[in-house]
Coordinates of C-alpha atoms and ligand atoms in Angstrom, one line a residue:
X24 CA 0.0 0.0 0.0
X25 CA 1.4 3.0 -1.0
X26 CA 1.8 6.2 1.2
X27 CA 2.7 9.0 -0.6
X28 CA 0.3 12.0 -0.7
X29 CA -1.5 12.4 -3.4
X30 CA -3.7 16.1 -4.9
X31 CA -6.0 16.8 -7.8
X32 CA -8.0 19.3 -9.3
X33 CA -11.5 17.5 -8.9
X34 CA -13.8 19.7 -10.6
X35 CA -14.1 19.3 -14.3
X36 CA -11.9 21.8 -16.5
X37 CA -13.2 25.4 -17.7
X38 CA -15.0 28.3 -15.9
X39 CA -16.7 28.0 -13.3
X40 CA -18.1 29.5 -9.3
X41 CA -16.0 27.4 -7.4
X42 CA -13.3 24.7 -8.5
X43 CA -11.6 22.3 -5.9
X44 CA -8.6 21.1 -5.4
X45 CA -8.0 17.8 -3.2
X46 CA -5.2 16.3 -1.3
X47 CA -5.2 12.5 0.3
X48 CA -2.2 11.6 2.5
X49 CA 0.0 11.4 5.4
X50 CA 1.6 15.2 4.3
X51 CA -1.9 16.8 4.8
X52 CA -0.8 18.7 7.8
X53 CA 2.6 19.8 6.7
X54 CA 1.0 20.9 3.6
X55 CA -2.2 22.8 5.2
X56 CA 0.5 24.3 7.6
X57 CA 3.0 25.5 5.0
X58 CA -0.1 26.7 2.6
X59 CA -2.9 27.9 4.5
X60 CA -2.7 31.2 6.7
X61 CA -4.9 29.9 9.7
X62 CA -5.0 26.3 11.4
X63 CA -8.0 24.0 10.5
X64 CA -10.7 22.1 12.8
X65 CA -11.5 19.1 11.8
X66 CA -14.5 18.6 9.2
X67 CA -14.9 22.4 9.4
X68 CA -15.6 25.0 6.8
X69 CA -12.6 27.6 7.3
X70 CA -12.0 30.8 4.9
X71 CA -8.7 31.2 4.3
X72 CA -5.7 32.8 2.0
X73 CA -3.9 29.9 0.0
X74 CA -0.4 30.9 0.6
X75 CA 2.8 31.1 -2.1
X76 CA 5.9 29.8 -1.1
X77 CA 6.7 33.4 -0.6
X78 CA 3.2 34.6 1.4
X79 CA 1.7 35.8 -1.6
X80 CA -2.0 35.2 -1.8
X81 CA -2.6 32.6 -4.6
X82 CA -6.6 32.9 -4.0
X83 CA -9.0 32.8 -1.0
X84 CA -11.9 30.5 -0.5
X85 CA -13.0 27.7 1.8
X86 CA -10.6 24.5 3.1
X87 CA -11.8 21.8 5.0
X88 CA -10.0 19.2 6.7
X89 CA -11.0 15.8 7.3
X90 CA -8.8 13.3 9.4
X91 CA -8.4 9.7 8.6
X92 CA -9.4 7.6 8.8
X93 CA -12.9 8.6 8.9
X94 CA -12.6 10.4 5.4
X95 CA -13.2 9.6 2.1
X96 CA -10.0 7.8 1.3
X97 CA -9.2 6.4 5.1
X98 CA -6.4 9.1 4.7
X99 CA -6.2 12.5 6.0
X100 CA -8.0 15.0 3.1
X101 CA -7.7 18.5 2.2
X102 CA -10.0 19.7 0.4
X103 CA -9.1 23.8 -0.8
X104 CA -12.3 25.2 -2.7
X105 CA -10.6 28.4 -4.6
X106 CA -12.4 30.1 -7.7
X107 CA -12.6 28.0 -10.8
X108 CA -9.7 29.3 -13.1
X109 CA -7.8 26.6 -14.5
X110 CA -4.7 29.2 -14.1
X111 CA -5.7 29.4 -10.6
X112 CA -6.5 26.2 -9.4
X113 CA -2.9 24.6 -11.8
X114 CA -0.9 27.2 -9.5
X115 CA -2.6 25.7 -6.2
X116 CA -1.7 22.4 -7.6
X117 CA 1.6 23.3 -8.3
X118 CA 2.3 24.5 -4.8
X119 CA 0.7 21.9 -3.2
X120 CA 3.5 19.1 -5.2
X121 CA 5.8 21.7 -4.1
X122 CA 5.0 20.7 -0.8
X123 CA 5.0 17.6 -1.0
X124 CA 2.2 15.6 -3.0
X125 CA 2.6 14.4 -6.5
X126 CA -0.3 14.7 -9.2
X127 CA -3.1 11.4 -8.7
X128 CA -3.9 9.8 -11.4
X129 CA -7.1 8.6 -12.4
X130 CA -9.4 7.2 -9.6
X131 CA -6.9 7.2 -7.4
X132 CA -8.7 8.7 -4.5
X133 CA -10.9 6.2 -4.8
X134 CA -8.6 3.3 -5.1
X135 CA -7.3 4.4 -1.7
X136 CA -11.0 4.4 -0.1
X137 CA -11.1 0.4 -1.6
X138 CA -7.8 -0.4 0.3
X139 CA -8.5 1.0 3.5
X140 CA -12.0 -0.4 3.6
X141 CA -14.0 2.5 3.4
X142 CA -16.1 0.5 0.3
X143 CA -15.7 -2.5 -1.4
X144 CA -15.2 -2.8 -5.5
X145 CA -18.6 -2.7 -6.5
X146 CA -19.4 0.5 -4.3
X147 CA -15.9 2.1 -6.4
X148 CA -17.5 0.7 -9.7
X149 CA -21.0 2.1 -8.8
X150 CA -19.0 6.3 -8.2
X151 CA -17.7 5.6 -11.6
X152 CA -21.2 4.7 -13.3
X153 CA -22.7 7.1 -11.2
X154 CA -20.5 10.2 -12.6
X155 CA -21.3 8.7 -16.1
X156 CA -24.5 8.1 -16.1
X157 CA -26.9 9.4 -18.7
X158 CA -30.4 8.6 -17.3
X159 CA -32.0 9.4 -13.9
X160 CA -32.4 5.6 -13.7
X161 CA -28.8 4.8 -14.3
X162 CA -28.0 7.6 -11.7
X163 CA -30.2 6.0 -9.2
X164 CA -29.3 2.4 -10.0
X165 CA -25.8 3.5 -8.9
X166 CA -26.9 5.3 -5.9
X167 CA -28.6 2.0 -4.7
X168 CA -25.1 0.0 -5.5
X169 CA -23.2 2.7 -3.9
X170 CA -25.0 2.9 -1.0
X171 CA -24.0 -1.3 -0.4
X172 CA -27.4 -2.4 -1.6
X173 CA -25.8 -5.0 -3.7
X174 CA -22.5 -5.4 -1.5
X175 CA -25.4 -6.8 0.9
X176 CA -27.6 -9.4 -1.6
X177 CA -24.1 -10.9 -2.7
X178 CA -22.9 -10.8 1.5
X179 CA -26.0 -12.4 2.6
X180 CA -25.8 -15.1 -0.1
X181 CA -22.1 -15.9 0.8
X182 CA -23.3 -16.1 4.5
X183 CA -25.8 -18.8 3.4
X184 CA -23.1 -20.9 2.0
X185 CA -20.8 -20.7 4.7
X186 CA -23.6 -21.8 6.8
X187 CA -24.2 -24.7 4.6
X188 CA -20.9 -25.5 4.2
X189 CA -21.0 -25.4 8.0
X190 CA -23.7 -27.7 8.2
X191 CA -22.1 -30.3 6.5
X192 CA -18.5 -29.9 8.1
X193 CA -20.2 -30.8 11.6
X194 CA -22.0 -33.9 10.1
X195 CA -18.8 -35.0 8.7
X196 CA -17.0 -34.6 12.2
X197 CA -18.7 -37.9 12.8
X198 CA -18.7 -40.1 9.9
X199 CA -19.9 -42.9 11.7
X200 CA -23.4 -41.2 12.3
X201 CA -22.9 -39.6 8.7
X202 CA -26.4 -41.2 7.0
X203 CA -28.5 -40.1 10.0
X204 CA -26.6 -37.1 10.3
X205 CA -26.5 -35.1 7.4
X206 CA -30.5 -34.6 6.3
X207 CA -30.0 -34.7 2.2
X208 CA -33.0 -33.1 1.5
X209 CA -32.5 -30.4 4.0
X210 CA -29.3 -29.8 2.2
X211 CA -30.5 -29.8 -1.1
X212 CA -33.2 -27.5 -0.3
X213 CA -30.8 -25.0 1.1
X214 CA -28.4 -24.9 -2.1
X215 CA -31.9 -24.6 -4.3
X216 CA -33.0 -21.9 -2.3
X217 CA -29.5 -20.1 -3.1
X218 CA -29.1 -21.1 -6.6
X219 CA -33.0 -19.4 -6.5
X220 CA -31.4 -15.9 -4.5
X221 CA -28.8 -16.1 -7.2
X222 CA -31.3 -16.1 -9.8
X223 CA -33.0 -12.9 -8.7
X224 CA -30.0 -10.8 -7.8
X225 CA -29.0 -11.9 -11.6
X226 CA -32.2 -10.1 -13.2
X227 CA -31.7 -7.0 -11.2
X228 CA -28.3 -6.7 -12.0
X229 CA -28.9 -7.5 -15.8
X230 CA -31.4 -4.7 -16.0
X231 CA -28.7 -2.7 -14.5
X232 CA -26.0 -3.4 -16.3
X233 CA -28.5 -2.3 -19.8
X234 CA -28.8 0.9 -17.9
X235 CA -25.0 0.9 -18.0
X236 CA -23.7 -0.4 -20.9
X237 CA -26.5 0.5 -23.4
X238 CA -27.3 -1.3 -26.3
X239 CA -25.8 -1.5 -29.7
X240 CA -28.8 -1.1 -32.5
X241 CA -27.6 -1.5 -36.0
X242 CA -30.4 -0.8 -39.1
X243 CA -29.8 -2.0 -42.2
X244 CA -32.0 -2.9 -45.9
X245 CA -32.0 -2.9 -49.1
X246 CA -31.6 0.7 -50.4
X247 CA -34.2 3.3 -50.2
X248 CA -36.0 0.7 -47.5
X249 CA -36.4 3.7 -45.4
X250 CA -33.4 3.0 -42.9
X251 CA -32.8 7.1 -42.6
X252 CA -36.2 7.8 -42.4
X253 CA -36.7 5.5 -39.2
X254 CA -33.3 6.8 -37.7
X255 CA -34.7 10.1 -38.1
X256 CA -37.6 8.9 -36.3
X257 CA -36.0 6.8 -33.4
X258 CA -33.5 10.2 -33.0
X259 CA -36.4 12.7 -33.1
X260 CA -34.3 15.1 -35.5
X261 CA -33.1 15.0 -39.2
X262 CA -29.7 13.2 -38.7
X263 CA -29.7 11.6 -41.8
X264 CA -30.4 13.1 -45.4
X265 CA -33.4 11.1 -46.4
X266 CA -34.3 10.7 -50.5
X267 CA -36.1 8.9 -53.0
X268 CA -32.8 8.4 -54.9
X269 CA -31.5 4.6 -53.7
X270 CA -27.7 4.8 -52.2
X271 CA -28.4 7.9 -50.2
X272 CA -26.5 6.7 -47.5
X273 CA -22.7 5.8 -47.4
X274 CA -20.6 6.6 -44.1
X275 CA -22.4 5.0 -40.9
X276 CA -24.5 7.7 -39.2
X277 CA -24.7 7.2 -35.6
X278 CA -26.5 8.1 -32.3
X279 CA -27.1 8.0 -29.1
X280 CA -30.9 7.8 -27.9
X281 CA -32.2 6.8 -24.3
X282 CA -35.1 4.2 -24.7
X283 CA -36.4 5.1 -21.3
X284 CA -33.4 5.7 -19.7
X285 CA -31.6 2.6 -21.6
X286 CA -28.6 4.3 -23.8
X287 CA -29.1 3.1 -27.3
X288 CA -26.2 3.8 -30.0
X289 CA -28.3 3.6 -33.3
X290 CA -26.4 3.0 -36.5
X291 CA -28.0 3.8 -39.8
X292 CA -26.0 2.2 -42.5
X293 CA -25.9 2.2 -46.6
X294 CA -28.2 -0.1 -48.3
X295 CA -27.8 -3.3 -49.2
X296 CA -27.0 -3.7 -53.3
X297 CA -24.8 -4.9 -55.9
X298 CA -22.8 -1.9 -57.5
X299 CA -20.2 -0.6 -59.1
X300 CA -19.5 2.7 -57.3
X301 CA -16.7 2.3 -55.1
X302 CA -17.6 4.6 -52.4
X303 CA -20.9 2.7 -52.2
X304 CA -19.1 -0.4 -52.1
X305 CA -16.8 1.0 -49.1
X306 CA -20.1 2.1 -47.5
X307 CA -21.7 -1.6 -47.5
X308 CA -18.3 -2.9 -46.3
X309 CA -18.9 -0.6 -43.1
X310 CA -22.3 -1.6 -42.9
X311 CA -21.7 -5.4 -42.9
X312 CA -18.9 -4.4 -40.6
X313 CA -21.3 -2.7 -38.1
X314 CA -23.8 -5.5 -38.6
X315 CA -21.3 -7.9 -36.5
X316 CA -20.9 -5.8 -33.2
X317 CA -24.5 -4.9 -32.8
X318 CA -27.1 -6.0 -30.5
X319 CA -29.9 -5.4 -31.9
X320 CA -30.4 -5.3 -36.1
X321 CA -33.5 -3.9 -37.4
X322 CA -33.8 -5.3 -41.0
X323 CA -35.7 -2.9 -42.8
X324 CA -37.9 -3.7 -46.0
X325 CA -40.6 -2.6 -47.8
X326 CA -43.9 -4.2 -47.2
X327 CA -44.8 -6.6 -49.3
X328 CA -41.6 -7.1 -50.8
X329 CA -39.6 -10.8 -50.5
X330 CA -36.4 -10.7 -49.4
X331 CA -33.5 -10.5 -51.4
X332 CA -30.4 -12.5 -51.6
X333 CA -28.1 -9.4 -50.3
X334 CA -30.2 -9.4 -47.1
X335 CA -30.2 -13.1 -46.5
X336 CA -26.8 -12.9 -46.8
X337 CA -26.0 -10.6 -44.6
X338 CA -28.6 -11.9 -41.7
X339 CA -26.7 -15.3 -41.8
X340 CA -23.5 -14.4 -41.8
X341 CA -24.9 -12.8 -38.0
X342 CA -24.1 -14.7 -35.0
X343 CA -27.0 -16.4 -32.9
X344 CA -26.8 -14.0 -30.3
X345 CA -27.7 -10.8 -32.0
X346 CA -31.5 -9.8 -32.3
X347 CA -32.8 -9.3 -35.4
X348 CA -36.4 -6.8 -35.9
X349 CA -37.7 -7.1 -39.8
X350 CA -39.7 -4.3 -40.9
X351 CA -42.3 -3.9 -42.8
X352 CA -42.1 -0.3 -44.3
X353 CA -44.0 2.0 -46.1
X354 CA -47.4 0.5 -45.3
X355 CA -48.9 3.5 -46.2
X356 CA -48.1 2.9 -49.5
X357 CA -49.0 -0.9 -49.5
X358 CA -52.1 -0.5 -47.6
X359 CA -51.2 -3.2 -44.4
X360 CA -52.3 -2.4 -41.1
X361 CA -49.7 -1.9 -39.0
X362 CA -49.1 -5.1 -36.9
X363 CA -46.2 -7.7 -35.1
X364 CA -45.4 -10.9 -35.4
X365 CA -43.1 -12.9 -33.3
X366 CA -42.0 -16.5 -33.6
X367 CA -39.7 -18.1 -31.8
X368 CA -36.5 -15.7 -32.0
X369 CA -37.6 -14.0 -34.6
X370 CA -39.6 -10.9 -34.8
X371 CA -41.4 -8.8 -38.0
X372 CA -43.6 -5.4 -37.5
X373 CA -45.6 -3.7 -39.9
X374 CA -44.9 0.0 -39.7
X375 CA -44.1 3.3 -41.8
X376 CA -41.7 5.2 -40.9
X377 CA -42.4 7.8 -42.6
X378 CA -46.5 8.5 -41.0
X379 CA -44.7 6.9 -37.9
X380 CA -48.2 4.4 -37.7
X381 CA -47.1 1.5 -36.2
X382 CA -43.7 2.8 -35.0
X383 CA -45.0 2.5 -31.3
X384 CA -45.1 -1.3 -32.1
X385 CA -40.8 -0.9 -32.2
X386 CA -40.4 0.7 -29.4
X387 CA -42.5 -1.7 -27.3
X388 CA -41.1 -4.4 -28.6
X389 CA -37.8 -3.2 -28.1
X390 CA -38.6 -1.9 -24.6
X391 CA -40.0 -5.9 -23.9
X392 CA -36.6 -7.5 -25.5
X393 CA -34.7 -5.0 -23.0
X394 CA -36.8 -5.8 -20.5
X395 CA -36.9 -2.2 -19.4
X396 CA -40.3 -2.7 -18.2
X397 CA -38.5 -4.3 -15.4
X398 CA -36.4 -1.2 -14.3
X399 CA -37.8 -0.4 -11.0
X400 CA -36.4 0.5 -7.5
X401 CA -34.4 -2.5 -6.8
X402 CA -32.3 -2.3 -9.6
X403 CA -28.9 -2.3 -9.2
X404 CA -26.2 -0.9 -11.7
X405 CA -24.3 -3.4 -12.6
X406 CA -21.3 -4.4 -15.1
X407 CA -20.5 -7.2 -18.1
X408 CA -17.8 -8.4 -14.8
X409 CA -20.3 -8.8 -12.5
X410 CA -23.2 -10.7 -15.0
X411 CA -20.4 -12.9 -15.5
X412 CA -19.3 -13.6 -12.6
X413 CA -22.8 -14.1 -10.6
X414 CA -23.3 -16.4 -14.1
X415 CA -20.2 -18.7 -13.3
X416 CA -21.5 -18.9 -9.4
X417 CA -24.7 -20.1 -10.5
X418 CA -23.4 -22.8 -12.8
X419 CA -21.5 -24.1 -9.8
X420 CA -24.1 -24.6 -7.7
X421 CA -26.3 -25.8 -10.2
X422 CA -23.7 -28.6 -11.2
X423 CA -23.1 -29.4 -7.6
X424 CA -26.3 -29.8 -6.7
X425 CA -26.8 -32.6 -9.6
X426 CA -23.7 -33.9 -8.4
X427 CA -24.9 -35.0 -5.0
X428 CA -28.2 -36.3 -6.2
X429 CA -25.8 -38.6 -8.0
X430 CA -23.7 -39.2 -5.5
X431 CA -24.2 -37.8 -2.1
X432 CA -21.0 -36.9 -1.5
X433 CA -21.0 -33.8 0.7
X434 CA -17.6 -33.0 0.7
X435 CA -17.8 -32.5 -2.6
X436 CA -20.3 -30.0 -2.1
X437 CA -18.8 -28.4 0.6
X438 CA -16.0 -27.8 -2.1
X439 CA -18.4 -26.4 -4.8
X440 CA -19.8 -24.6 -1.9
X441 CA -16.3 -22.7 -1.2
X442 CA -15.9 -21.8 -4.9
X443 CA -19.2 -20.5 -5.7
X444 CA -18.7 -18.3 -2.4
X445 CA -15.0 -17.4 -3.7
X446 CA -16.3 -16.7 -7.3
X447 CA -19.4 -14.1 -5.7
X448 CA -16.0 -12.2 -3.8
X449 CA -14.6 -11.1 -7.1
X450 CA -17.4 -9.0 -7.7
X451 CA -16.8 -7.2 -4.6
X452 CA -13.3 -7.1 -4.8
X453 CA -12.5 -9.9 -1.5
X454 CA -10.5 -12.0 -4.3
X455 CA -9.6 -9.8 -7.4
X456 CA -5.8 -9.7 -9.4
X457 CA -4.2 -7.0 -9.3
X458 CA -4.8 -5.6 -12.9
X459 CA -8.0 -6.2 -13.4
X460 CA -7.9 -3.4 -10.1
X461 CA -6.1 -1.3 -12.0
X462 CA -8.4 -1.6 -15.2
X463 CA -11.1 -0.6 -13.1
X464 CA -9.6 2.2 -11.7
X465 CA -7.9 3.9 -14.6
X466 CA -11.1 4.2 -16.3
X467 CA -12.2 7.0 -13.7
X468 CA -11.8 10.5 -13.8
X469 CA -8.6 12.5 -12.3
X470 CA -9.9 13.7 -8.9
X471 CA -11.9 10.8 -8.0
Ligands
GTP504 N1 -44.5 6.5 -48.4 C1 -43.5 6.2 -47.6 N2 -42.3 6.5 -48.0 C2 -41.2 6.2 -47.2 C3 -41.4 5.6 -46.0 N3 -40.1 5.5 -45.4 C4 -39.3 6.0 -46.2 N4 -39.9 6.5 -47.3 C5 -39.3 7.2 -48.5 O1 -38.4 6.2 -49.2 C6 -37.3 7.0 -49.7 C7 -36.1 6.4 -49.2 O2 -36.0 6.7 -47.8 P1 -34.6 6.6 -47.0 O3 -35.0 6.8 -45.6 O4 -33.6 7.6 -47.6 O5 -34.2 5.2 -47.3 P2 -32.8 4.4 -47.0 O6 -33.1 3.0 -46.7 O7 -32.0 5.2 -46.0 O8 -32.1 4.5 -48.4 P3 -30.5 4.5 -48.8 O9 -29.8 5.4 -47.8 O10 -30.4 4.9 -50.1 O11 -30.1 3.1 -48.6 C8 -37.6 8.4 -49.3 O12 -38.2 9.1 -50.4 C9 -38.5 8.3 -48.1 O13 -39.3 9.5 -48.0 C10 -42.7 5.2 -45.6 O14 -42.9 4.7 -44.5 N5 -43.7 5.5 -46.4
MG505 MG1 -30.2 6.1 -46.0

């Protein structure tokens, strides 16, 4: 553990009322002695003159001190709140490294707080997604995961299979009574009734981690299909130049919509077709190209058209895993109702995106595929890491539980017990490597 003192400018660059300036470490005091022109109480609100080295006045303003460990980091913090000039707050920050801090980098205040206790890795991860969120309900999705709502669902699950393991540790401290002792069924209902906790805690944190992460929507069609027109639509502005002439579109045109409060990155891509110009032909490349990395692909067609070989083509070469919408455009022309039909995986709606009758059929489809009509107060905000991880813990304790209706042998499940429990830890950071910490941590903002 390092313990050097670290500062930071932790307000975001440009103008502003008032810009701060932080400082974790054990050279706090020296540093508000040698800079300030006044001693500091504790977690007090003092106004002051921030001091050159020669007792110039750099600016005035408000510094607070607060002691470790009961601060942010675990560390003693100053915190200096001076006018927001970058000139003024870059010659605080200089004077403070004079002192005796060097410059943090990112998250680094933060990182501290994780390793003196003061949260866990998914309450870190949860002040990162909370500073990026773009939806109320990703802001409050973090708030609940920062405030240890989820620390606590994967700490009272672990608890349960320490008990179990427990249970079967003292039945196997007498292996002569070991039949009677251990009750099978008792102990089969137990892991169910985890693997059953796990299950929940999964769904709210996959609704979170949509909140999070977004979703990747690609559209693509034959030419004049009327792929602009919908992105126009789904972006509520005229993005995309929309005409009658077919191989309008050539670069990808992208943006970023919420979906009630879900990010959605929407690509709108050239058309589908066999030709000879080669800037078109670079244009289909990137739309195939996009076509791969997306979650979602809304194929769009003209009603009452078949499909053509170019758009089969493209739809098979996709992986299983992406989502694919047909429409059926222009019904205003062709005279359908508007109108969905699912089957199995795959899904077709009957719209026109021009009129925009039929276009709420999309987005409540889309909002059911998200399962956004699941966000609600005990979502948590979640990440790809921890899906995966709470995905692995499940699969143990599923296969262990098969594995003692085979068998019966409990110290086997104690076992499976032990490395479900250990694979739940890496998602708060009790057993984590080293640079997957540091992945995490670099990713936040200077000052954090
Ligand atoms: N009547 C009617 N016309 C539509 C509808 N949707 C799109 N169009 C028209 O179809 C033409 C092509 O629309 P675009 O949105 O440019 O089609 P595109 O698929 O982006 O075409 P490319 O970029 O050339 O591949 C335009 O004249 C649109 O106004 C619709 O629902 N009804
Ligand atoms: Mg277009």
């Amino acid at each position: 553990m390092k313990t050097d003192t670290i500062a930071a400018i932790a307000t975001p660059p440009g103008k502003g009322g008032i810009g701060i300036v932080r400082v974790s470490g054990p050279q706090v005091k020296t540093i508000i002695h040698s800079l300030l022109d006044r001693a500091l109480q504790p977690r007090t609100a003092h106004y002051c003159n921030f001091l050159a080295e020669d007792q110039s006045v750099i600016d005035s303003g408000l510094a607070i001190y607060f002691p470790g460990p009961g601060s942010y980091t675990g560390e003693d913090i100053l915190e200096l709140h001076a006018h927001c000039s970058r000139v003024v707050l870059e010659s605080l920050l200089k004077r403070i490294v004079r002192a005796g801090a060097r410059l943090a980098v990112p998250g680094e205040f933060t990182q501290r707080a994780f390793h003196n206790d003061k949260i866990d890795l998914l309450q870190a991860e949860a002040v990162a997604d909370l500073i990026n969120a773009v939806s109320d309900q990703a802001a409050r999705s973090a708030i609940r995961s920062l405030s240890g709502n989820f620390s606590k669902a994967i700490a009272s699950l672990q608890e349960e299979l320490i008990a179990i393991r427990m249970f079967i540790e003292s039945a196997l401290d007498f292996p002569e009574e070991e039949i009677n002792f251990i009750n099978a069924d008792e102990l089969e209902e137990r892991v169910k009734s985890c693997i059953a906790t796990l299950q929940k805690i999964l769904a709210r944190a996959r609704t979170g981690s949509l909140l999070n992460e977004g979703v990747n929507i690609v559209i693509t069609g034959r030419t004049n299909a009327g792929k602009s027109t919908l992105l126009n639509r789904m972006a509520g502005s005229d993005v995309a130049i929309v005409t009658e002439e077919p191989g309008t579109t050539r670069d990808l045109i992208e943006r970023d919509i919420l979906i009630e409060g879900v990010p959605a990155h929407i690509v709108d891509t050239a058309g589908l077709r066999i030709t000879d110009s080669r800037v078109e032909m670079e244009g289909i490349k990137r739309a195939r190209h996009a076509a791969m990395s997306a979650d979602i692909i809304i194929l769009v067609t003209e009603d009452g058209k078949e499909t053509d070989q170019e758009e089969t083509a493209l739809i098979n070469s996709l992986g299983d895993n992406i989502h694919i919408i047909t429409l059926h455009n222009k019904i205003d022309l062709s005279g359908s109702k508007p109108g969905i039909m699912k089957k199995g995986n795959s899904v077709n709606i009957r719209l026109s995106a021009k009129t925009g009758e039929g276009y709420g059929l999309l987005i409540d489809h889309l909002k059911d595929y998200l399962g956004i009509l699941d966000i609600s107060e005990d979502t948590f905000m979640a990440r790809k890491r921890h899906l995966d991880s709470l995905g692995r813990a499940r699969l143990i304790l599923e296969d262990a539980l098969k594995a003692y209706g085979d068998h019966r042998a409990a110290e086997l499940l104690a076992e499976d017990l032990r490395q479900a429990h250990r694979t739940l830890g890496e998602i708060t950071g009790e057993f984590v490597a080293d640079d997957l910490l540091n992945k995490i941590f670099s990713e936040f903002c200077i000052g954090k």
